[in-house]
PDB file of C-alpha atoms and ligand atoms in Angstrom:
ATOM      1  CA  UNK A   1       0.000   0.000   0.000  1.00  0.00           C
ATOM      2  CA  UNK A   2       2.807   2.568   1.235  1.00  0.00           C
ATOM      3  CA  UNK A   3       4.733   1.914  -1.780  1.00  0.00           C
ATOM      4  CA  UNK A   4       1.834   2.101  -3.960  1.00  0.00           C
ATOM      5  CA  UNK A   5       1.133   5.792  -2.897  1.00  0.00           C
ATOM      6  CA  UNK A   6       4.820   6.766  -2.890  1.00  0.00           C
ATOM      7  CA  UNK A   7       4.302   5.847  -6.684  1.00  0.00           C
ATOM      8  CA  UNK A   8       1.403   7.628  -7.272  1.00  0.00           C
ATOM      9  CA  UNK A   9       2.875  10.807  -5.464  1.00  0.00           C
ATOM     10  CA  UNK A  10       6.341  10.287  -7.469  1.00  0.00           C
ATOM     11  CA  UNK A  11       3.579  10.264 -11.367  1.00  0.00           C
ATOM     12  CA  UNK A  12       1.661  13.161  -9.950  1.00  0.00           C
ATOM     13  CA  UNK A  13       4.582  15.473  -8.934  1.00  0.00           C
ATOM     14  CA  UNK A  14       6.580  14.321 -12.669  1.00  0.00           C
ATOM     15  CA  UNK A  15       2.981  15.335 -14.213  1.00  0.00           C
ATOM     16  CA  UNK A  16       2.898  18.479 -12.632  1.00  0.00           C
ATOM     17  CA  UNK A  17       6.789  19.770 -13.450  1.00  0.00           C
ATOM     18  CA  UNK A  18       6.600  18.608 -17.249  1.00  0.00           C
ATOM     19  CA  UNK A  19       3.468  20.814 -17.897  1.00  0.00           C
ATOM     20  CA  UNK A  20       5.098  24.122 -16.061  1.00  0.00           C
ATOM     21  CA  UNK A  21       8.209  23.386 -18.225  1.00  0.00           C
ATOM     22  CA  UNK A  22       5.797  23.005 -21.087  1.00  0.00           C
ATOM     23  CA  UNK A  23       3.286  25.824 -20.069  1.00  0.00           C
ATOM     24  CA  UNK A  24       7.161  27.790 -19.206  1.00  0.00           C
ATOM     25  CA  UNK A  25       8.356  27.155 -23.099  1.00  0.00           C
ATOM     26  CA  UNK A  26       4.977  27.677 -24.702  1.00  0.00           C
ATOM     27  CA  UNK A  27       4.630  31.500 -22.918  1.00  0.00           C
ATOM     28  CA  UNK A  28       8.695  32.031 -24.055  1.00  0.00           C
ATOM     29  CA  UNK A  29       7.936  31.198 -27.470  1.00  0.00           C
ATOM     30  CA  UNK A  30       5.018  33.167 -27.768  1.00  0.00           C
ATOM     31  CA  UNK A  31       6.337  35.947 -25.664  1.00  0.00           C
ATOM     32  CA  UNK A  32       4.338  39.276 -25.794  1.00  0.00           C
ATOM     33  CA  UNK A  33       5.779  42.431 -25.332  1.00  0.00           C
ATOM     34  CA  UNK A  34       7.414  42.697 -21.562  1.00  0.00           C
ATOM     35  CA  UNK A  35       5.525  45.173 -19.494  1.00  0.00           C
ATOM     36  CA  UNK A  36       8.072  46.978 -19.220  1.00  0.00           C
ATOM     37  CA  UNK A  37       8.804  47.324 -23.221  1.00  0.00           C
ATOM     38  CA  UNK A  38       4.881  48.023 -23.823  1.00  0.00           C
ATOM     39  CA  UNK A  39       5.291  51.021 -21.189  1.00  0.00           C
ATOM     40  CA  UNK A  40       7.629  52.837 -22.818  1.00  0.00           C
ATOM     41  CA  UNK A  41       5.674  52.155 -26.126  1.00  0.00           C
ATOM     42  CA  UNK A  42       2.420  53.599 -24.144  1.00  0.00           C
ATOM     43  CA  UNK A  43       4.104  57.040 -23.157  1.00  0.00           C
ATOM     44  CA  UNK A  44       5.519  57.516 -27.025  1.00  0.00           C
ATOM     45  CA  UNK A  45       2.117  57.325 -28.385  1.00  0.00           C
ATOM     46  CA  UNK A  46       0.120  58.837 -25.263  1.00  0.00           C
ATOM     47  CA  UNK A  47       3.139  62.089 -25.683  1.00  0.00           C
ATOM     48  CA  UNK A  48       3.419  61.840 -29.304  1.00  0.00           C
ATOM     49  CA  UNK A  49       3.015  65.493 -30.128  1.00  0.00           C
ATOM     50  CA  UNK A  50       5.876  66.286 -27.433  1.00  0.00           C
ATOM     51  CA  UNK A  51       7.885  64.254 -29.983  1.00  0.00           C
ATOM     52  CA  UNK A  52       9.971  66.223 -32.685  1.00  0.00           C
ATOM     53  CA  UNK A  53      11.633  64.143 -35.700  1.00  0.00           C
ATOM     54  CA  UNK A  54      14.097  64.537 -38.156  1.00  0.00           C
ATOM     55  CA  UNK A  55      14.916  61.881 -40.757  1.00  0.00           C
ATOM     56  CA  UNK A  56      17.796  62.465 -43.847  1.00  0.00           C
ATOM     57  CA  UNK A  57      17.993  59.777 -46.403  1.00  0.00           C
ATOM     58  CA  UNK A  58      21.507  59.004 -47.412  1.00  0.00           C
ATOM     59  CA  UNK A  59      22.288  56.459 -50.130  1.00  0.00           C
ATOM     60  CA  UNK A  60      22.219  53.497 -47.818  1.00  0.00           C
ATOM     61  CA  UNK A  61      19.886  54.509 -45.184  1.00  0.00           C
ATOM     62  CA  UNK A  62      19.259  57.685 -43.412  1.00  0.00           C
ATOM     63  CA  UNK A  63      19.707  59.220 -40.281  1.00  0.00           C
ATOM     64  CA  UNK A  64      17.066  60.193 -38.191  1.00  0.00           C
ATOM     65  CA  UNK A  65      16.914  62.587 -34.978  1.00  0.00           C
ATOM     66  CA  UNK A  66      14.100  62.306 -32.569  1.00  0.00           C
ATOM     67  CA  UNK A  67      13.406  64.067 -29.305  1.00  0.00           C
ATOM     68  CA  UNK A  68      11.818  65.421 -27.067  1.00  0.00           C
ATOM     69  CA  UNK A  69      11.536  68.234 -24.262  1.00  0.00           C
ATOM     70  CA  UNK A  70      10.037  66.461 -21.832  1.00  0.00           C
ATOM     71  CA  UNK A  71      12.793  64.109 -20.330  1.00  0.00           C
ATOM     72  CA  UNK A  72      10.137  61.401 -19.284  1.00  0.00           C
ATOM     73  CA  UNK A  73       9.091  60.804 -22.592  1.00  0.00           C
ATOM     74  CA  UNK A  74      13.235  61.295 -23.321  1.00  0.00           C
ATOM     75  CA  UNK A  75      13.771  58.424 -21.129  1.00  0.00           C
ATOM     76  CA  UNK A  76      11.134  56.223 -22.816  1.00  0.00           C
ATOM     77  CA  UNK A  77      12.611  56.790 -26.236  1.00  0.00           C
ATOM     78  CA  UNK A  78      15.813  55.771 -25.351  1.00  0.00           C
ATOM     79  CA  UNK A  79      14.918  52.631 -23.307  1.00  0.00           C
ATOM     80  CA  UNK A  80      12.566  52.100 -26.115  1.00  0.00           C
ATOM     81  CA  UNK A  81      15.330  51.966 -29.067  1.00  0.00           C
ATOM     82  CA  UNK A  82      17.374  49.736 -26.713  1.00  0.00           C
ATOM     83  CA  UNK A  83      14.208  47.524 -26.045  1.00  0.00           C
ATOM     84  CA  UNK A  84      13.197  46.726 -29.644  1.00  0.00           C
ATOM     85  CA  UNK A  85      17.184  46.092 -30.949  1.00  0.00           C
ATOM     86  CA  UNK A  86      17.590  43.357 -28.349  1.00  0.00           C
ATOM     87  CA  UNK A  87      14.382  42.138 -29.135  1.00  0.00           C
ATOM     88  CA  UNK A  88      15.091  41.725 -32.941  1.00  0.00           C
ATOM     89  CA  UNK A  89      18.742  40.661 -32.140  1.00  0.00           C
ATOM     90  CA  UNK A  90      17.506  37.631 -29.863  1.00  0.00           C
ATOM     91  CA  UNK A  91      14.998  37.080 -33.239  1.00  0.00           C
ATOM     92  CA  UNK A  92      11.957  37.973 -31.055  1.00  0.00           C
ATOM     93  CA  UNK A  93       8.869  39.468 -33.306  1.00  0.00           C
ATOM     94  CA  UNK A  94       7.193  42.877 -33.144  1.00  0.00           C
ATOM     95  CA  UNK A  95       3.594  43.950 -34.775  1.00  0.00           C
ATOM     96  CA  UNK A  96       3.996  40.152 -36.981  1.00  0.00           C
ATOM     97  CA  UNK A  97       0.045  41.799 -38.296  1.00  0.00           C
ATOM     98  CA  UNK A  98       1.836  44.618 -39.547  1.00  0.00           C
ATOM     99  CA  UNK A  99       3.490  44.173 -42.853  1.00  0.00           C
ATOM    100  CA  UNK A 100       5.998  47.012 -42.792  1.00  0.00           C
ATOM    101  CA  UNK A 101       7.272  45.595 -39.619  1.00  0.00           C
ATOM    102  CA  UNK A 102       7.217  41.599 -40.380  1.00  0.00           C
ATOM    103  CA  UNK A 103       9.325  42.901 -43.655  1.00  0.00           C
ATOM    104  CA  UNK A 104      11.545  44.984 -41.425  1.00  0.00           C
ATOM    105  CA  UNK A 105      12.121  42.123 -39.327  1.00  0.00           C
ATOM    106  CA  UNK A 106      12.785  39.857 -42.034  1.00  0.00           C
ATOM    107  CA  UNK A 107      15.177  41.722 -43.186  1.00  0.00           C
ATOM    108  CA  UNK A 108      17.085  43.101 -39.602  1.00  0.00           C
ATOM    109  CA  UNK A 109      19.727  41.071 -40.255  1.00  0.00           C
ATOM    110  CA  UNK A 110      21.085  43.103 -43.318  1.00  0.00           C
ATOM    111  CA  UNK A 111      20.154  46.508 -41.225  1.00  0.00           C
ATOM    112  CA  UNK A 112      22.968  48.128 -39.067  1.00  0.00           C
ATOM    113  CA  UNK A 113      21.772  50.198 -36.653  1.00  0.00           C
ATOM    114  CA  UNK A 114      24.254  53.313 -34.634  1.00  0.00           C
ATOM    115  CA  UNK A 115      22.414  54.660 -31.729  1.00  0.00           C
ATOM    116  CA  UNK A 116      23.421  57.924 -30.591  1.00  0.00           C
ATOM    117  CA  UNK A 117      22.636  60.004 -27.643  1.00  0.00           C
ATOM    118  CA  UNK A 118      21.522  63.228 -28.000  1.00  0.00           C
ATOM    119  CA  UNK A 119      20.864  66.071 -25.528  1.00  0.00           C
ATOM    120  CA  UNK A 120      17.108  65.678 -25.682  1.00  0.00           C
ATOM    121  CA  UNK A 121      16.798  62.078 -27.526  1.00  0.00           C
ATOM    122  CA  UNK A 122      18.783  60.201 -29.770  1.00  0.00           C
ATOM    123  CA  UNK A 123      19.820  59.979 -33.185  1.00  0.00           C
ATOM    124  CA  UNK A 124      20.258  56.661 -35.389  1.00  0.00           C
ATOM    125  CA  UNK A 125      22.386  56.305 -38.408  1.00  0.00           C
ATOM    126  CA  UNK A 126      20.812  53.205 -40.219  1.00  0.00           C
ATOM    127  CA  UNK A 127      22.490  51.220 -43.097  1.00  0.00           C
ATOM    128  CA  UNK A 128      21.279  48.336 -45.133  1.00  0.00           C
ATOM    129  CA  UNK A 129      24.005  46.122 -46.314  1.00  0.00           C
ATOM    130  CA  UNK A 130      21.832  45.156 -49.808  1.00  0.00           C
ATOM    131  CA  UNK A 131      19.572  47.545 -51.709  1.00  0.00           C
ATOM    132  CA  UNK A 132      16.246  45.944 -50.288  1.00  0.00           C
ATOM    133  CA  UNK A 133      17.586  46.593 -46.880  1.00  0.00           C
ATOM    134  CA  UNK A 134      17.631  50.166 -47.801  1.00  0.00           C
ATOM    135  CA  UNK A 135      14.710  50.758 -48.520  1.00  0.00           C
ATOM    136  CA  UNK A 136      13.310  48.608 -45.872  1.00  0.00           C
ATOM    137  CA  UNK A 137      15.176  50.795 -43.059  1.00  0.00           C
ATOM    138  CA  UNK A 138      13.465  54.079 -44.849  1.00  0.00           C
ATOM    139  CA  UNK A 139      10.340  52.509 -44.957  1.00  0.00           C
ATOM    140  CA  UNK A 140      10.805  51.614 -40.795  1.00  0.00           C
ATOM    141  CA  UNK A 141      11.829  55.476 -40.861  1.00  0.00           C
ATOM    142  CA  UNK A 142       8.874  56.523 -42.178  1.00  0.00           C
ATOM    143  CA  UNK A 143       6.671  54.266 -40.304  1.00  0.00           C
ATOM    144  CA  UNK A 144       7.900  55.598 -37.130  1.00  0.00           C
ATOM    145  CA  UNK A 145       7.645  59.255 -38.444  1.00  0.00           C
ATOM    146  CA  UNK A 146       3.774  58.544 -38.612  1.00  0.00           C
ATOM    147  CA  UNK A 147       3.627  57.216 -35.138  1.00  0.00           C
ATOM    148  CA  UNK A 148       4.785  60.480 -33.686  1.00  0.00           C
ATOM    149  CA  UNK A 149       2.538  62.663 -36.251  1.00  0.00           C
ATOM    150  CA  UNK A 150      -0.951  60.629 -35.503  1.00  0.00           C
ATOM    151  CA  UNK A 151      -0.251  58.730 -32.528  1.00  0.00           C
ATOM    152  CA  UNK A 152      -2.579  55.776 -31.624  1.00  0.00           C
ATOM    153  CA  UNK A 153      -4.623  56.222 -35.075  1.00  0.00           C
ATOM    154  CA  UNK A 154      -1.118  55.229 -36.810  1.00  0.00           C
ATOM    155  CA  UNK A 155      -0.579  52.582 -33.724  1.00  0.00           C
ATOM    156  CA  UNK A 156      -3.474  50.524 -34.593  1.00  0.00           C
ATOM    157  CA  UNK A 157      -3.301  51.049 -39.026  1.00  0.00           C
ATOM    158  CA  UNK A 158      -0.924  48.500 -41.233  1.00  0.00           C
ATOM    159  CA  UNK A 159       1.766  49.777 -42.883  1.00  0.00           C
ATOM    160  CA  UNK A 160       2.506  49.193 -46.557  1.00  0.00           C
ATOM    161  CA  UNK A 161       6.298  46.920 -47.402  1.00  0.00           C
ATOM    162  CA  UNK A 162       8.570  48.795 -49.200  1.00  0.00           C
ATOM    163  CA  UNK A 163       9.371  45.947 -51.404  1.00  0.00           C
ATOM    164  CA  UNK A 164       6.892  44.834 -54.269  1.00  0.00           C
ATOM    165  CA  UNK A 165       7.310  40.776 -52.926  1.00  0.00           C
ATOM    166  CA  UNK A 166       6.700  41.524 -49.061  1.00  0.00           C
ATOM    167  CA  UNK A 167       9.064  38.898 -47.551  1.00  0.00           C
ATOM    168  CA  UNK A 168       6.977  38.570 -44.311  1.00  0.00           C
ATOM    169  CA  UNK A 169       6.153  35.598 -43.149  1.00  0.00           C
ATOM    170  CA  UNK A 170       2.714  33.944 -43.926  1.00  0.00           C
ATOM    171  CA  UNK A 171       2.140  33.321 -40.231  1.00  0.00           C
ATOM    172  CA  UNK A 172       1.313  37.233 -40.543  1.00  0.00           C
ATOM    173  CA  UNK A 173      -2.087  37.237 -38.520  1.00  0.00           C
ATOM    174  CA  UNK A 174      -4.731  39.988 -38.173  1.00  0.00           C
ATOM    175  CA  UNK A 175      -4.731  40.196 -34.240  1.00  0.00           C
ATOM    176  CA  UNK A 176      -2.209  42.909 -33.244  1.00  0.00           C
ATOM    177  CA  UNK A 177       0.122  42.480 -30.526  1.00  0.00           C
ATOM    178  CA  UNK A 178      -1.598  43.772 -27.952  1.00  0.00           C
ATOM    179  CA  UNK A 179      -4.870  40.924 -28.867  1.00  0.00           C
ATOM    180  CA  UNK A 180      -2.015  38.144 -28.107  1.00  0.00           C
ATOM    181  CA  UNK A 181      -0.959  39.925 -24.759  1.00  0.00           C
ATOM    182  CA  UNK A 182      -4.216  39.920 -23.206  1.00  0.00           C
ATOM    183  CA  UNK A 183      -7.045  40.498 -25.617  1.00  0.00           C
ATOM    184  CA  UNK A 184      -6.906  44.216 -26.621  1.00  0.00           C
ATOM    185  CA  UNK A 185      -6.464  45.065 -22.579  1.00  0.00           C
ATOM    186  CA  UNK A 186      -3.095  47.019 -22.989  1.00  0.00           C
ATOM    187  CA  UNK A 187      -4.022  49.287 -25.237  1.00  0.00           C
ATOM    188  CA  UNK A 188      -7.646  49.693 -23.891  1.00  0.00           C
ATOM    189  CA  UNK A 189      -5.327  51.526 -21.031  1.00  0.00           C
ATOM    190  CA  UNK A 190      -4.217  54.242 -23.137  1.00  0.00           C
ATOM    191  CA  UNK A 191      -4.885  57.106 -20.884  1.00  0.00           C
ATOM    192  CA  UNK A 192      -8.640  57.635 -21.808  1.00  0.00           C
ATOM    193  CA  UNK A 193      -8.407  57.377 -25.352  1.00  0.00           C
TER     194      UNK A 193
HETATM  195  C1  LIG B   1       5.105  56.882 -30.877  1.00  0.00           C
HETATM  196  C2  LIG B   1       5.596  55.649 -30.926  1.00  0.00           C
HETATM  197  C3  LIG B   1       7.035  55.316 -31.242  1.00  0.00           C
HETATM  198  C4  LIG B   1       8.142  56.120 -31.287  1.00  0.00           C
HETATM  199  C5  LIG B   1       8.269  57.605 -31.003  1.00  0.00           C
HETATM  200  C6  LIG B   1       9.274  55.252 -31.637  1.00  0.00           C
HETATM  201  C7  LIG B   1      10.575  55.715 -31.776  1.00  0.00           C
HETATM  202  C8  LIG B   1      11.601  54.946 -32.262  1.00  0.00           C
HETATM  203  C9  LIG B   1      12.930  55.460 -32.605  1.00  0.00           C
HETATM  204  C10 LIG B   1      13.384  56.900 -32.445  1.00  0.00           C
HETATM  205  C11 LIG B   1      13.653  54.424 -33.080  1.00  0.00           C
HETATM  206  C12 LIG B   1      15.114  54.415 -33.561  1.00  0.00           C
HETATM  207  C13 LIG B   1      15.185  54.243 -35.044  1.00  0.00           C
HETATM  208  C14 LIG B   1      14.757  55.502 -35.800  1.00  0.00           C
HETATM  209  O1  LIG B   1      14.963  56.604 -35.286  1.00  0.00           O
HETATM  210  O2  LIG B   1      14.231  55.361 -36.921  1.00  0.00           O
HETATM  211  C15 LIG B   1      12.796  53.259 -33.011  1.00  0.00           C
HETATM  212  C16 LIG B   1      13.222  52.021 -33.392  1.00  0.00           C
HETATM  213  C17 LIG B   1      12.411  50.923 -33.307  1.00  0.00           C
HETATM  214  N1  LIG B   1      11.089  50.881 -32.879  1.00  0.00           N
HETATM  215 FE1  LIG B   1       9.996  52.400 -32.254  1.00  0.00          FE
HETATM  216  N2  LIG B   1       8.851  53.962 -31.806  1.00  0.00           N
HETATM  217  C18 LIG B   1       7.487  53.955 -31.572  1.00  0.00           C
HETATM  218  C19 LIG B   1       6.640  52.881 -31.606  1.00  0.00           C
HETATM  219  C20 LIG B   1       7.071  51.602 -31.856  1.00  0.00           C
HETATM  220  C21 LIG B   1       6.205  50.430 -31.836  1.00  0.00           C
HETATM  221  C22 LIG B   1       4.699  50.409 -31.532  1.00  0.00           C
HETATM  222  C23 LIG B   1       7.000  49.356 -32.117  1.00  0.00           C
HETATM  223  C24 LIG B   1       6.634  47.881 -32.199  1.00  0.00           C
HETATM  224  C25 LIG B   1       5.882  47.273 -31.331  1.00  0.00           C
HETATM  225  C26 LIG B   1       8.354  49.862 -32.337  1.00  0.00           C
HETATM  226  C27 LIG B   1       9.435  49.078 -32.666  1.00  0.00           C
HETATM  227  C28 LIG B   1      10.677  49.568 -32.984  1.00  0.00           C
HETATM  228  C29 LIG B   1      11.782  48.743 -33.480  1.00  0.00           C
HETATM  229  C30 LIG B   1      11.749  47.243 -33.714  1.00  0.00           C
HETATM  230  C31 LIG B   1      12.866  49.595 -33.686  1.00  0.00           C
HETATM  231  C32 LIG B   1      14.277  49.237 -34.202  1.00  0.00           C
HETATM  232  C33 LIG B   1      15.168  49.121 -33.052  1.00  0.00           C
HETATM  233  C34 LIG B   1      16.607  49.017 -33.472  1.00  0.00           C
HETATM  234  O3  LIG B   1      17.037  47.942 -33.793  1.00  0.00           O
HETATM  235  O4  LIG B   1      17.261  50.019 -33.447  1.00  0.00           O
HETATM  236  N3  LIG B   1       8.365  51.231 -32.179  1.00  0.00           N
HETATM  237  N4  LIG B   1      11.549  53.598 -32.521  1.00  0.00           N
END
């Protein structure tokens, strides 16, 4: 009898660890955007007009200066820049339902990125190593420009690719990335709006 419910206690507790390890690798895998990431996103958009944004194209990219007077919302940008490259360099997804982005991150690995401080922001001098990279980075450039001219109305639009075959991925879905962190909830707490 003992050694009967030893083994029952041994199968329950094994149950129990392999489907946290598998519940563990299935929320990795799938991994929204960290709190953390999503709150710096949250005070770009909610501050957006206290944004100002500068963007030369150069032959193999362009260079773009954004900031800010408001050293919150300076804060946020920077963390935010820093955020989304170690994202993309780990090969972690942003906006997959947005084409300009799943193109943009198809394509990161032929984008070079210099980050720059500046005394109210930062300024990034991006360079594609192959002509489609090129104009992928602008299109990125532009694509942020919009964010910080119309805010959450730009937020929650697609984006056209800047290349005539988009190379994003067909697992491109129509729920945004907010939906897959916890049904719409995130950005339902946009300050009111
Ligand atoms: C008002 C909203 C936003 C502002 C002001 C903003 C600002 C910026 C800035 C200044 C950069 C540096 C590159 C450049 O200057 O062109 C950047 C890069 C980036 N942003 Fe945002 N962004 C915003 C929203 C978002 C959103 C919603 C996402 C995706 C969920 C996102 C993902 C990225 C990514 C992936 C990069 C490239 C990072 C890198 O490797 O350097 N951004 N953003």
């Amino acid at each position: 009898m003992k050694a009967r419910m030893t083994k029952l206690m041994r199968g329950s507790l094994v149950a129990g660890l392999v489907s946290a390890m598998t519940l563990g690798v299935a929320q990795l895998g799938a991994q929204g955007m960290p709190p953390e990431a999503r709150a710096n996103i949250h005070t770009l958009f909610n501050n957006h007009e206290k944004i100002t944004r500068k963007v030369e194209k150069t032959e193999k990219g362009y260079v773009a200066t954004t900031e800010s007077d408001d050293p919150k919302v300076v804060a946020a940008m920077r963390d935010h820049v820093k955020q989304m490259s170690a994202r993309l360099e780990s090969g972690m997804m942003v906006r997959r339902w947005d084409p300009a982005f799943a193109e943009y991150v198809a394509h990161y690995k032929d984008i070079k990125h210099k980050f720059t401080k500046t005394k109210k922001g930062v300024q990034m001098t991006v360079t594609g190593k192959t002509p489609e990279a090129v104009k992928v980075a602008q299109n990125h450039a532009a694509v942020v420009s919009e964010f910080i001219k119309d805010g959450w109305k730009a937020h929650d639009r697609t984006h056209p690719v800047a290349l005539t075959q988009p190379a994003a991925s067909s697992a491109a879905s129509s729920s945004n990335c907010c939906a897959k962190a916890a049904a719409g909830a995130c950005c339902a707490q946009r300050g009111g709006k």
